Structures are given as structure tokens and as C-alpha cells.
PDB file of C-alpha atoms in Angstrom:
ATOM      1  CA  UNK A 286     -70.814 -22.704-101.993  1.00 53.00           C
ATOM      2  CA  UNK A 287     -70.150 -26.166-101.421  1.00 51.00           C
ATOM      3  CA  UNK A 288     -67.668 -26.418-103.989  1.00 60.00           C
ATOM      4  CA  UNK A 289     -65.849 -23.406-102.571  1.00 47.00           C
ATOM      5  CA  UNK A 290     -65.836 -25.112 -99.539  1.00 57.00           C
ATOM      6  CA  UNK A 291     -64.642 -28.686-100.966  1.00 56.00           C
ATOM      7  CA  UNK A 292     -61.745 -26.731-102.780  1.00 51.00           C
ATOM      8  CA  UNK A 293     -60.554 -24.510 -99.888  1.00 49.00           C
ATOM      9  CA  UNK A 294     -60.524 -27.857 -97.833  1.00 51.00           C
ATOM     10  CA  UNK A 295     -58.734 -29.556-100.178  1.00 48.00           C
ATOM     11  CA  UNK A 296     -55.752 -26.592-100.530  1.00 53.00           C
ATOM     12  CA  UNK A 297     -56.101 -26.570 -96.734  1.00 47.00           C
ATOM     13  CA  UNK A 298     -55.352 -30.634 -96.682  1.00 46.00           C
ATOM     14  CA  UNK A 299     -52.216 -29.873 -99.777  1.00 48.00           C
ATOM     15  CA  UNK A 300     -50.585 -26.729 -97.640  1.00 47.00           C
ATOM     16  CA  UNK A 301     -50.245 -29.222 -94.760  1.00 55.00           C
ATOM     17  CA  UNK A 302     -48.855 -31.909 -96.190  1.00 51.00           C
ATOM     18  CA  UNK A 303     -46.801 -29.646 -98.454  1.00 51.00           C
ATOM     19  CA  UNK A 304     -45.610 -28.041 -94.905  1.00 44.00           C
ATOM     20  CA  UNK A 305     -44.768 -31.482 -93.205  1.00 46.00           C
ATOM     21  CA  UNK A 306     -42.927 -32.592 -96.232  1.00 46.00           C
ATOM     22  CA  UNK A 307     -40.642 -29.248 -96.168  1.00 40.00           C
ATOM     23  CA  UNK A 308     -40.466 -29.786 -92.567  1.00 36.00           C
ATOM     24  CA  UNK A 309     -39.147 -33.305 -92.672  1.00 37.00           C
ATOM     25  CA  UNK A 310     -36.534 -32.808 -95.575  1.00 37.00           C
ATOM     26  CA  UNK A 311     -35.353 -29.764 -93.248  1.00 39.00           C
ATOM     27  CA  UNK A 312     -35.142 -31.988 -90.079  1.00 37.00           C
ATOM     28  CA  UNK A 313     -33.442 -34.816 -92.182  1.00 41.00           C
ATOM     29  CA  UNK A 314     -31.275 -32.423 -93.973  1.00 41.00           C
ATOM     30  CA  UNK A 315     -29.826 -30.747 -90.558  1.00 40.00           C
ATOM     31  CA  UNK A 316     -29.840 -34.395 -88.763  1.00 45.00           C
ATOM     32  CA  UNK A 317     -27.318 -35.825 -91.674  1.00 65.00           C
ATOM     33  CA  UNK A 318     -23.678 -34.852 -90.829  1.00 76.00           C
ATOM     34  CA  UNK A 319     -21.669 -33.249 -93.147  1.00 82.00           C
ATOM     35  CA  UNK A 320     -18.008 -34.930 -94.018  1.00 83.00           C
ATOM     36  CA  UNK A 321     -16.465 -32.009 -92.234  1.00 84.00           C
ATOM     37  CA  UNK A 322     -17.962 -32.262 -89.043  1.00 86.00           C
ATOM     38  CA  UNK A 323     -17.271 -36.134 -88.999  1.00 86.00           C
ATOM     39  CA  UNK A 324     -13.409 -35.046 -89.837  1.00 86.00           C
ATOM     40  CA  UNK A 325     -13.256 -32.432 -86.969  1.00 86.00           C
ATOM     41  CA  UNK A 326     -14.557 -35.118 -84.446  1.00 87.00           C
ATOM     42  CA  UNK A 327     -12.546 -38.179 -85.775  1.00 88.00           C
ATOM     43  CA  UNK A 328      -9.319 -36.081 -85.703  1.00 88.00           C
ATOM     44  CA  UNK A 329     -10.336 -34.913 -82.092  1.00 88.00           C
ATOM     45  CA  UNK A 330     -10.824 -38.651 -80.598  1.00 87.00           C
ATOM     46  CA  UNK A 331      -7.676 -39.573 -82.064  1.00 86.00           C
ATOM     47  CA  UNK A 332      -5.771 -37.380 -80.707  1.00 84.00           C
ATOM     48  CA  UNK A 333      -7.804 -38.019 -77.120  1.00 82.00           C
ATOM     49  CA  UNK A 334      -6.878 -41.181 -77.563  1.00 80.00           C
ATOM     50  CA  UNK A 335      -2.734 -40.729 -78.080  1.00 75.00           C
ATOM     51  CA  UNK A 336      -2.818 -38.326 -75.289  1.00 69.00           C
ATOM     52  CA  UNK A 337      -3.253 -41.733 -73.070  1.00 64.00           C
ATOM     53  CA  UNK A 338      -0.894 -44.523 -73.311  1.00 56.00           C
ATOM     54  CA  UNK A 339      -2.630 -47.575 -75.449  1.00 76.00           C
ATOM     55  CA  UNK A 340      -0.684 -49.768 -73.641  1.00 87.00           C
ATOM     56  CA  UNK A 341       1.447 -49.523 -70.784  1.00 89.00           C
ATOM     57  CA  UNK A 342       3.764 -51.818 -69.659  1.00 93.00           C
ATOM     58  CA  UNK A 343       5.556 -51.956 -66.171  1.00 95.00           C
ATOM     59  CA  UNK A 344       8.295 -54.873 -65.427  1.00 97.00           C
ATOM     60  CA  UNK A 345      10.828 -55.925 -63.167  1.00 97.00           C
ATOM     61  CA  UNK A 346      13.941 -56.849 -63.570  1.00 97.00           C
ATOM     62  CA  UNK A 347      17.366 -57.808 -62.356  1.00 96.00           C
ATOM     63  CA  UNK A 348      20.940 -56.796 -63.406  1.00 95.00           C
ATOM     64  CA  UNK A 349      23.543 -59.385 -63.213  1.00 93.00           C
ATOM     65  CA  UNK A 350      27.121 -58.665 -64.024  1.00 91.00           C
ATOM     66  CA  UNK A 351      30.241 -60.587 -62.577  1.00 85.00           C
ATOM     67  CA  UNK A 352      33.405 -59.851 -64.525  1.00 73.00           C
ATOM     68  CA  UNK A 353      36.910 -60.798 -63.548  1.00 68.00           C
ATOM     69  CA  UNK A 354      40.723 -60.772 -65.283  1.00 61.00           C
ATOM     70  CA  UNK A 355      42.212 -63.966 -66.665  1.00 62.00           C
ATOM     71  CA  UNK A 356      45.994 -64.963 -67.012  1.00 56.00           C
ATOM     72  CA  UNK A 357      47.297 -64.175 -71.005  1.00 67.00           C
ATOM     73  CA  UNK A 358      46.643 -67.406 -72.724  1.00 63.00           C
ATOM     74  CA  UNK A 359      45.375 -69.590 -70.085  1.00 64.00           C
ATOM     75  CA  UNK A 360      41.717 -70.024 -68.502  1.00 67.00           C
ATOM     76  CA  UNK A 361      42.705 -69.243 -65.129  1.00 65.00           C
ATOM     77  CA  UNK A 362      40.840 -66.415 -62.538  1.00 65.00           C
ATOM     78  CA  UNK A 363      43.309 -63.520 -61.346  1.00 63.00           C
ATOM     79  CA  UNK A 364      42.443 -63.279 -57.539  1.00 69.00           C
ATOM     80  CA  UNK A 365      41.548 -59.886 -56.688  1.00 62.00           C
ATOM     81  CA  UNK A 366      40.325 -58.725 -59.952  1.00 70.00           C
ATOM     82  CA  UNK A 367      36.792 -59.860 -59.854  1.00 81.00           C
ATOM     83  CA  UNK A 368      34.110 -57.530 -59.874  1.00 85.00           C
ATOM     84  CA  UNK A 369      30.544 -57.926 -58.881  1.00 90.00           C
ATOM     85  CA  UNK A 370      26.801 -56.527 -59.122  1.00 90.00           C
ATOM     86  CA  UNK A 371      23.546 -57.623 -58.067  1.00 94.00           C
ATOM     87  CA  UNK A 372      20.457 -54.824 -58.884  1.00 94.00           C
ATOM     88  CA  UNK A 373      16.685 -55.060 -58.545  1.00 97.00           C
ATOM     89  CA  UNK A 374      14.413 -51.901 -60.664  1.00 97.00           C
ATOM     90  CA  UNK A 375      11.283 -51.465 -61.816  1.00 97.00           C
ATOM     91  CA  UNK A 376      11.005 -49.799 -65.411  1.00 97.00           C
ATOM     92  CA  UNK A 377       7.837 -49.295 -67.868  1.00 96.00           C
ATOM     93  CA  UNK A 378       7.400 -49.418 -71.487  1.00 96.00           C
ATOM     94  CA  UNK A 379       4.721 -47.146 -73.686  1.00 93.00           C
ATOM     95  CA  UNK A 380       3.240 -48.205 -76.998  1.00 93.00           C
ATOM     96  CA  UNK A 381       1.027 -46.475 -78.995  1.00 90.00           C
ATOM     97  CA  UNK A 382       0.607 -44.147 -82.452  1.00 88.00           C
ATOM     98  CA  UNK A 383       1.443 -40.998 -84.299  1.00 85.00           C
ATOM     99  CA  UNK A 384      -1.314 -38.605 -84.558  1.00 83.00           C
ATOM    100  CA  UNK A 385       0.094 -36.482 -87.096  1.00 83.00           C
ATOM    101  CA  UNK A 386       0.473 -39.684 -89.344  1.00 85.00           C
ATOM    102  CA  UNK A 387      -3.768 -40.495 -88.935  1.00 88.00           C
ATOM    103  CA  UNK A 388      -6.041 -39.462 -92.426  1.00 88.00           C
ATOM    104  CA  UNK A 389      -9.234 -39.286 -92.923  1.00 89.00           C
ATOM    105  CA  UNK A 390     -10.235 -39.910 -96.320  1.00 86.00           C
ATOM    106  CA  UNK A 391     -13.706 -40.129 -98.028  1.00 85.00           C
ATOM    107  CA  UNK A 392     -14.801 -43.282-100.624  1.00 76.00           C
ATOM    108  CA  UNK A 393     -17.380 -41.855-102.977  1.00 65.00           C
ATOM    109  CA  UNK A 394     -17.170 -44.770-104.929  1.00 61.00           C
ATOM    110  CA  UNK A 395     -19.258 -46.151-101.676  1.00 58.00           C
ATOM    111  CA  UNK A 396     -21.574 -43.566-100.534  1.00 62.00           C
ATOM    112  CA  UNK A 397     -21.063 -42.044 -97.665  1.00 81.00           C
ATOM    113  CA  UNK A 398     -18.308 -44.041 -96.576  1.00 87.00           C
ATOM    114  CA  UNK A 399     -15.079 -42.737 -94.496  1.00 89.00           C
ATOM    115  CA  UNK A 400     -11.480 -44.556 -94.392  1.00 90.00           C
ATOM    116  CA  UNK A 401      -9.702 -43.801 -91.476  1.00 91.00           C
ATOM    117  CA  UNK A 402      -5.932 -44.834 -91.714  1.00 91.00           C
ATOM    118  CA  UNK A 403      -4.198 -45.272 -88.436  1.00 90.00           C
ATOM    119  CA  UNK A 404      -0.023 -45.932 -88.960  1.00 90.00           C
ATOM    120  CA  UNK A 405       0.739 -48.997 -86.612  1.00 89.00           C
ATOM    121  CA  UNK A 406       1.839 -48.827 -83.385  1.00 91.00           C
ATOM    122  CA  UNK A 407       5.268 -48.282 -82.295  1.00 91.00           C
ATOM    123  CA  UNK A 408       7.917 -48.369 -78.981  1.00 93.00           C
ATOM    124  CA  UNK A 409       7.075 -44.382 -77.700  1.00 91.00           C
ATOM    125  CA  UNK A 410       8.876 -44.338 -74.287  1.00 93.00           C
ATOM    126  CA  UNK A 411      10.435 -46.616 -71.976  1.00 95.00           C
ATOM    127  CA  UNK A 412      12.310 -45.542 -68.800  1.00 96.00           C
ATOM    128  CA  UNK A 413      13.426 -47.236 -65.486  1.00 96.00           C
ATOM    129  CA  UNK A 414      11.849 -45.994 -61.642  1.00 96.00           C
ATOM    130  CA  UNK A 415      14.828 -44.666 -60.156  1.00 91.00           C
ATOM    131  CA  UNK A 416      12.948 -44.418 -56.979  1.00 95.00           C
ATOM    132  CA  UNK A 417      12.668 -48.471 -57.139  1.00 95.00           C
ATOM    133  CA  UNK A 418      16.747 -49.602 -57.939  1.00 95.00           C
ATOM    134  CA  UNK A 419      17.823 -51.904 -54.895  1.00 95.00           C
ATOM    135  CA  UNK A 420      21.180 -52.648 -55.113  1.00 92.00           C
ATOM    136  CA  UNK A 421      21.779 -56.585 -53.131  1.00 93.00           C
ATOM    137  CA  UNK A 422      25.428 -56.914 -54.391  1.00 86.00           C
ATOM    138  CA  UNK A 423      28.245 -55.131 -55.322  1.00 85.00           C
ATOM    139  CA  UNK A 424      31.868 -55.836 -54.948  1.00 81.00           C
ATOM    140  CA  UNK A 425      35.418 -55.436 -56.332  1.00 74.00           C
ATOM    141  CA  UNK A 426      38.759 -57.025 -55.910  1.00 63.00           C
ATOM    142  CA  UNK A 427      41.635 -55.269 -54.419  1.00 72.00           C
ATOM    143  CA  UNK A 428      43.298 -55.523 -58.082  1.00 64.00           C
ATOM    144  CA  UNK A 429      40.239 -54.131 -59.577  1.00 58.00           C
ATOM    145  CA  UNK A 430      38.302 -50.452 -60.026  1.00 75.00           C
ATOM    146  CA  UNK A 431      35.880 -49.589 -58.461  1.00 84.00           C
ATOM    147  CA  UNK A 432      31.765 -49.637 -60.253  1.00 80.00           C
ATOM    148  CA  UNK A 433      30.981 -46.587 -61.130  1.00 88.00           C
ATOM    149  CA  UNK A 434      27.756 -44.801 -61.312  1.00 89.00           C
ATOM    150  CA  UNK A 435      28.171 -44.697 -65.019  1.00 94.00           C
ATOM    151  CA  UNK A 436      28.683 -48.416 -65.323  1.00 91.00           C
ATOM    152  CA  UNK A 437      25.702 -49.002 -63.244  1.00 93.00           C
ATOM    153  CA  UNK A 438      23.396 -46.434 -65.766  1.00 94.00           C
ATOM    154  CA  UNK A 439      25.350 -48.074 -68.677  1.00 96.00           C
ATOM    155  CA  UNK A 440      23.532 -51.524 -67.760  1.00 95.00           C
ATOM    156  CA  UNK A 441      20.025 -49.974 -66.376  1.00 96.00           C
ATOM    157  CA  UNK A 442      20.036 -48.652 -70.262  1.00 96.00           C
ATOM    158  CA  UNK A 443      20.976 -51.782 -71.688  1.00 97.00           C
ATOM    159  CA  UNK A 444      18.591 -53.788 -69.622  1.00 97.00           C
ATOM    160  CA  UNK A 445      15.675 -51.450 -70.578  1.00 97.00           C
ATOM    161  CA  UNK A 446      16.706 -51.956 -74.142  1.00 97.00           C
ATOM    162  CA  UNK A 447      16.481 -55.835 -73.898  1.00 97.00           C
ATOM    163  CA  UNK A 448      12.845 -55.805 -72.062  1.00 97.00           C
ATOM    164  CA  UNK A 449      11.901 -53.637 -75.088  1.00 97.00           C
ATOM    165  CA  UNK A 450      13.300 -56.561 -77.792  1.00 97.00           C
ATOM    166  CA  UNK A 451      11.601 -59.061 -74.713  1.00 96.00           C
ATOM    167  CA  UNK A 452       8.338 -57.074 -74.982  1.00 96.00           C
ATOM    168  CA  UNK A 453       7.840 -56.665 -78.832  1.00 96.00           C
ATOM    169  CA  UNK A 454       8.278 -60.322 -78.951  1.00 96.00           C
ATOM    170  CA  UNK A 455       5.748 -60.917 -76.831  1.00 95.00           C
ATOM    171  CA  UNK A 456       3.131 -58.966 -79.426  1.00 94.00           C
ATOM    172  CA  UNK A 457       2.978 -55.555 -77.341  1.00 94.00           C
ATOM    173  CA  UNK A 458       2.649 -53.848 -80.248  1.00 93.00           C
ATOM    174  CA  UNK A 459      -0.012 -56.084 -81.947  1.00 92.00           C
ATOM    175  CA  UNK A 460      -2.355 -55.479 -78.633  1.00 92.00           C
ATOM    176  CA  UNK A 461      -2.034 -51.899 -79.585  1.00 91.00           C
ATOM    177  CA  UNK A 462      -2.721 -51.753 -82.692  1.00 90.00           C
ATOM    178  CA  UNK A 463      -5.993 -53.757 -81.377  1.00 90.00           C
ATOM    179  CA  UNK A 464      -7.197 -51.286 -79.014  1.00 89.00           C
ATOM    180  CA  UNK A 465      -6.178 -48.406 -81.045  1.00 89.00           C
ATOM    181  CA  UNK A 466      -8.875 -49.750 -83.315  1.00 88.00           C
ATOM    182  CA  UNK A 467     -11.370 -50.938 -80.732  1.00 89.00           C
ATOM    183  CA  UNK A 468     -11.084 -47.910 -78.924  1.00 89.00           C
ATOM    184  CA  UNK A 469     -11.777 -45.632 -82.127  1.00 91.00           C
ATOM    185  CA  UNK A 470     -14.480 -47.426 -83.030  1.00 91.00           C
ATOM    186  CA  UNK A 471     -16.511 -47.209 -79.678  1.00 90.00           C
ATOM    187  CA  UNK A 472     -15.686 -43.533 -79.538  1.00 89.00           C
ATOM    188  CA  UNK A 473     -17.036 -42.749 -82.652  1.00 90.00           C
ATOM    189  CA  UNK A 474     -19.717 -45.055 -82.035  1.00 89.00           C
ATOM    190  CA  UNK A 475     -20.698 -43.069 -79.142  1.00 89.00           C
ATOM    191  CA  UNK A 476     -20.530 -39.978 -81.209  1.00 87.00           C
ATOM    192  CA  UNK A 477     -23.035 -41.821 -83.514  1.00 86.00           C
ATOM    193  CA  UNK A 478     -20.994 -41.316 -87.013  1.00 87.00           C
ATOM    194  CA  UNK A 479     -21.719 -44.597 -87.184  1.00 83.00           C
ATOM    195  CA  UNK A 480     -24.991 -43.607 -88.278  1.00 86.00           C
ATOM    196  CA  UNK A 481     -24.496 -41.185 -90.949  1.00 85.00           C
ATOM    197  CA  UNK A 482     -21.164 -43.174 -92.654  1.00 88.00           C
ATOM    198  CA  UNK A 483     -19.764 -46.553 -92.814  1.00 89.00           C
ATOM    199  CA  UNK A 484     -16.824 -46.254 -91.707  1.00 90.00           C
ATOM    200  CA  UNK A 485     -13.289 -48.484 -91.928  1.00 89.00           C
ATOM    201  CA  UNK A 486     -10.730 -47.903 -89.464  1.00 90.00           C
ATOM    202  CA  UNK A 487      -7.343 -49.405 -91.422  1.00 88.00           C
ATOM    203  CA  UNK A 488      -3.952 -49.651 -89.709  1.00 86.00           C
ATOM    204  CA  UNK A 489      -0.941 -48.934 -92.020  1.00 87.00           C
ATOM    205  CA  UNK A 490       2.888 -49.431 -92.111  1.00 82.00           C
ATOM    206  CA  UNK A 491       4.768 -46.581 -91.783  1.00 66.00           C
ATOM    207  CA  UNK A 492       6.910 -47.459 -94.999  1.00 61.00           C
ATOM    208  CA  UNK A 493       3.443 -47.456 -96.635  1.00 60.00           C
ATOM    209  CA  UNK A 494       1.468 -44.179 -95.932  1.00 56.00           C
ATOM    210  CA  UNK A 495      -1.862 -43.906 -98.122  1.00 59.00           C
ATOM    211  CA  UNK A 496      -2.455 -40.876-100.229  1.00 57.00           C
ATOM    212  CA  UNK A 497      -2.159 -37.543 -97.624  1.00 52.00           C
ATOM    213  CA  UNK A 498      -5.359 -36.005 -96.440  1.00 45.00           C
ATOM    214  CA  UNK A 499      -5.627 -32.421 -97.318  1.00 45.00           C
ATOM    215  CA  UNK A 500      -8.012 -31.372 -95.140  1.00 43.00           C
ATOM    216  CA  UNK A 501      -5.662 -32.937 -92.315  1.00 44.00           C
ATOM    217  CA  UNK A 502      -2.812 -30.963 -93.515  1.00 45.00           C
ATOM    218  CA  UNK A 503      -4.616 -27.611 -93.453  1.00 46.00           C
ATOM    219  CA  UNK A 504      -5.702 -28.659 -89.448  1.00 41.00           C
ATOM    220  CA  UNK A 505      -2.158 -29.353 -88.479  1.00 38.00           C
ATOM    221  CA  UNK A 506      -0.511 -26.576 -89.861  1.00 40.00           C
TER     222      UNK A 506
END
């Protein structure tokens, strides 16, 4: 009887543990995302994060012109044909990425590891506050015509243009491509993917794409 006993205690003690062992590969099993899910929420906080500028620029700036006629072969100012403007705007400038060019693509050779290739930053809008032009100056000569409102958009345009050029130089779109990357990394941090992959966010030239994603090609179609 005591043997019985001794045995049934002992199958008792081995159908627990075999129980809590099933249990805790089951648990672990479901806790461990799959590569798919990680896709669907990398593509969907990269494309949160182009819906937002990644960095916004606002300026201000002046157009100068003063243009006048001189006499045929000589260095000399024709009175009356000068013409004159003096303008004050505000304008803003938008960097940031392409979400259609992003790809997600798994390294086996590294466990579960996850490249995530972001094409570098580029100019994506720039346009002047109409609301904010203050024209100080303008004037022509009795020989000369009159500015028109076509001149006047003519150098707005060409302005914006040379803030852009004034802008790049000045490494706007280096700070995006920085937080384009910080900013993808904290999101997904927060997601906790971190957890279940390494993952290595890498920017790209656009001249350069890596090898297309076709899981990402399937989403955007």
C-alpha cells in the first residue's frame, strides 16, 4: 500500500511539473513575436513618423532688387529708368523621407535580427507665407515699366530656392536623417521589439537602394 502510495505521489509530482513545463513553453512561445508582426508595426511607425515633418524650418527673408538702364558702351545711369524693390516674407522649408522607399529585411545569418533601411532625407516642400510679404519699397522711373505681380512671384520663387541651397548647407538634411533614426528607434523601443530582435536602423542613398522587401511590396500594393 505504501508503495502504491509512493508511486501515485511520484506521477502526481511528474504530471505537475510536466504541466508547468508545457505551460511555460506555451507562455514563451505566444510572448516571442513573430517577424510578421514586427514588419506590420515597423512599417506602421514609419509611416507615423513621415506623416509629421522631421524637420521644419521657418525663415525670414528680404528681397532686394534695384535695376536701372545704362548708356550703349559707357558706365553711365539713364535717369528715369531705375527701378526699385524692397520686400520682407516669411517662408518654411520641410525635410524628411520616402515611406514607400523604407524595407524591412531579416538577417538569419544573426538570429533574430531585423535591418531596417531608411533612404536619406531629402528637400519635401518649401513655400513662402503670403499672409506675411511686407512690401517697404517699390519704385520706377518715368522711362521705366512698371513691377509686376509676376516679377515680384518671379523673385519670392527664386529667393525660396536660395534659402533651400542656404539651408542644405547648413546640414538640414543631416539633422533629419538623425531624428529619423532616433525617433524610430524610441518608437519601436516603446513597442518593445527591442526585446524579441536586434535590430539596425541603416540610412541609404537613394542611388543605392538595398535588395527590395517582398513582404513590403505585397503591403503597398
Amino acid at each position: 500500500m505504501a508503495t502504491f502510495t509512493s508511486a501515485l505521489a511520484v506521477m502526481f509530482v511528474f504530471a505537475i511539473m510536466t504541466a508547468s513545463t508545457v505551460y511555460l513553453f506555451m507562455k514563451r512561445k505566444q510572448d516571442i513575436m513573430t517577424l510578421k508582426q514586427a514588419k506590420i508595426i515597423i512599417y506602421a511607425e514609419v509611416q507615423d513618423i513621415c506623416e509629421v515633418a522631421l524637420v521644419k524650418k521657418t525663415f525670414n527673408s528680404i528681397v532686394s532688387k534695384d535695376f536701372d538702364k545704362k548708356l550703349p558702351f559707357f558706365d553711365t545711369h539713364i535717369p528715369g529708368t531705375s527701378r526699385k524693390f524692397l520686400m520682407e516674407y516669411s517662408g518654411v522649408i520641410k525635410c524628411g523621407f520616402d515611406f514607400q522607399k523604407v524595407q524591412v529585411v531579416p538577417d538569419d545569418s544573426f538570429g533574430r535580427k531585423i535591418k531596417i533601411f531608411i533612404p536619406k532625407c531629402k528637400i519635401l516642400d518649401r513655400y513662402s507665407d503670403d499672409d506675411s510679404f511686407k512690401i517697404h519699397f517699390q519704385d520706377a522711373g518715368i522711362f521705366a515699366s512698371n513691377i509686376k505681380i509676376e516679377e515680384k512671384d518671379k523673385w519670392v520663387a527664386d529667393d525660396l530656392e536660395n534659402q533651400v541651397q542656404i539651408a542644405i548647407q547648413e546640414g538640414l538634411v543631416e539633422r533629419a536623417d538623425e531624428n529619423a533614426r532616433q525617433m524610430l528607434w524610441s518608437r519601436l523601443s516603446n513597442r518593445g521589439l527591442n526585446n524579441h530582435f536586434n535590430i539596425e536602423i541603416i540610412s541609404f542613398d537613394k542611388d543605392c537602394p538595398p535588395v527590395i522587401d517582398s513582404y513590403q511590396q505585397n503591403l503597398l500594393e
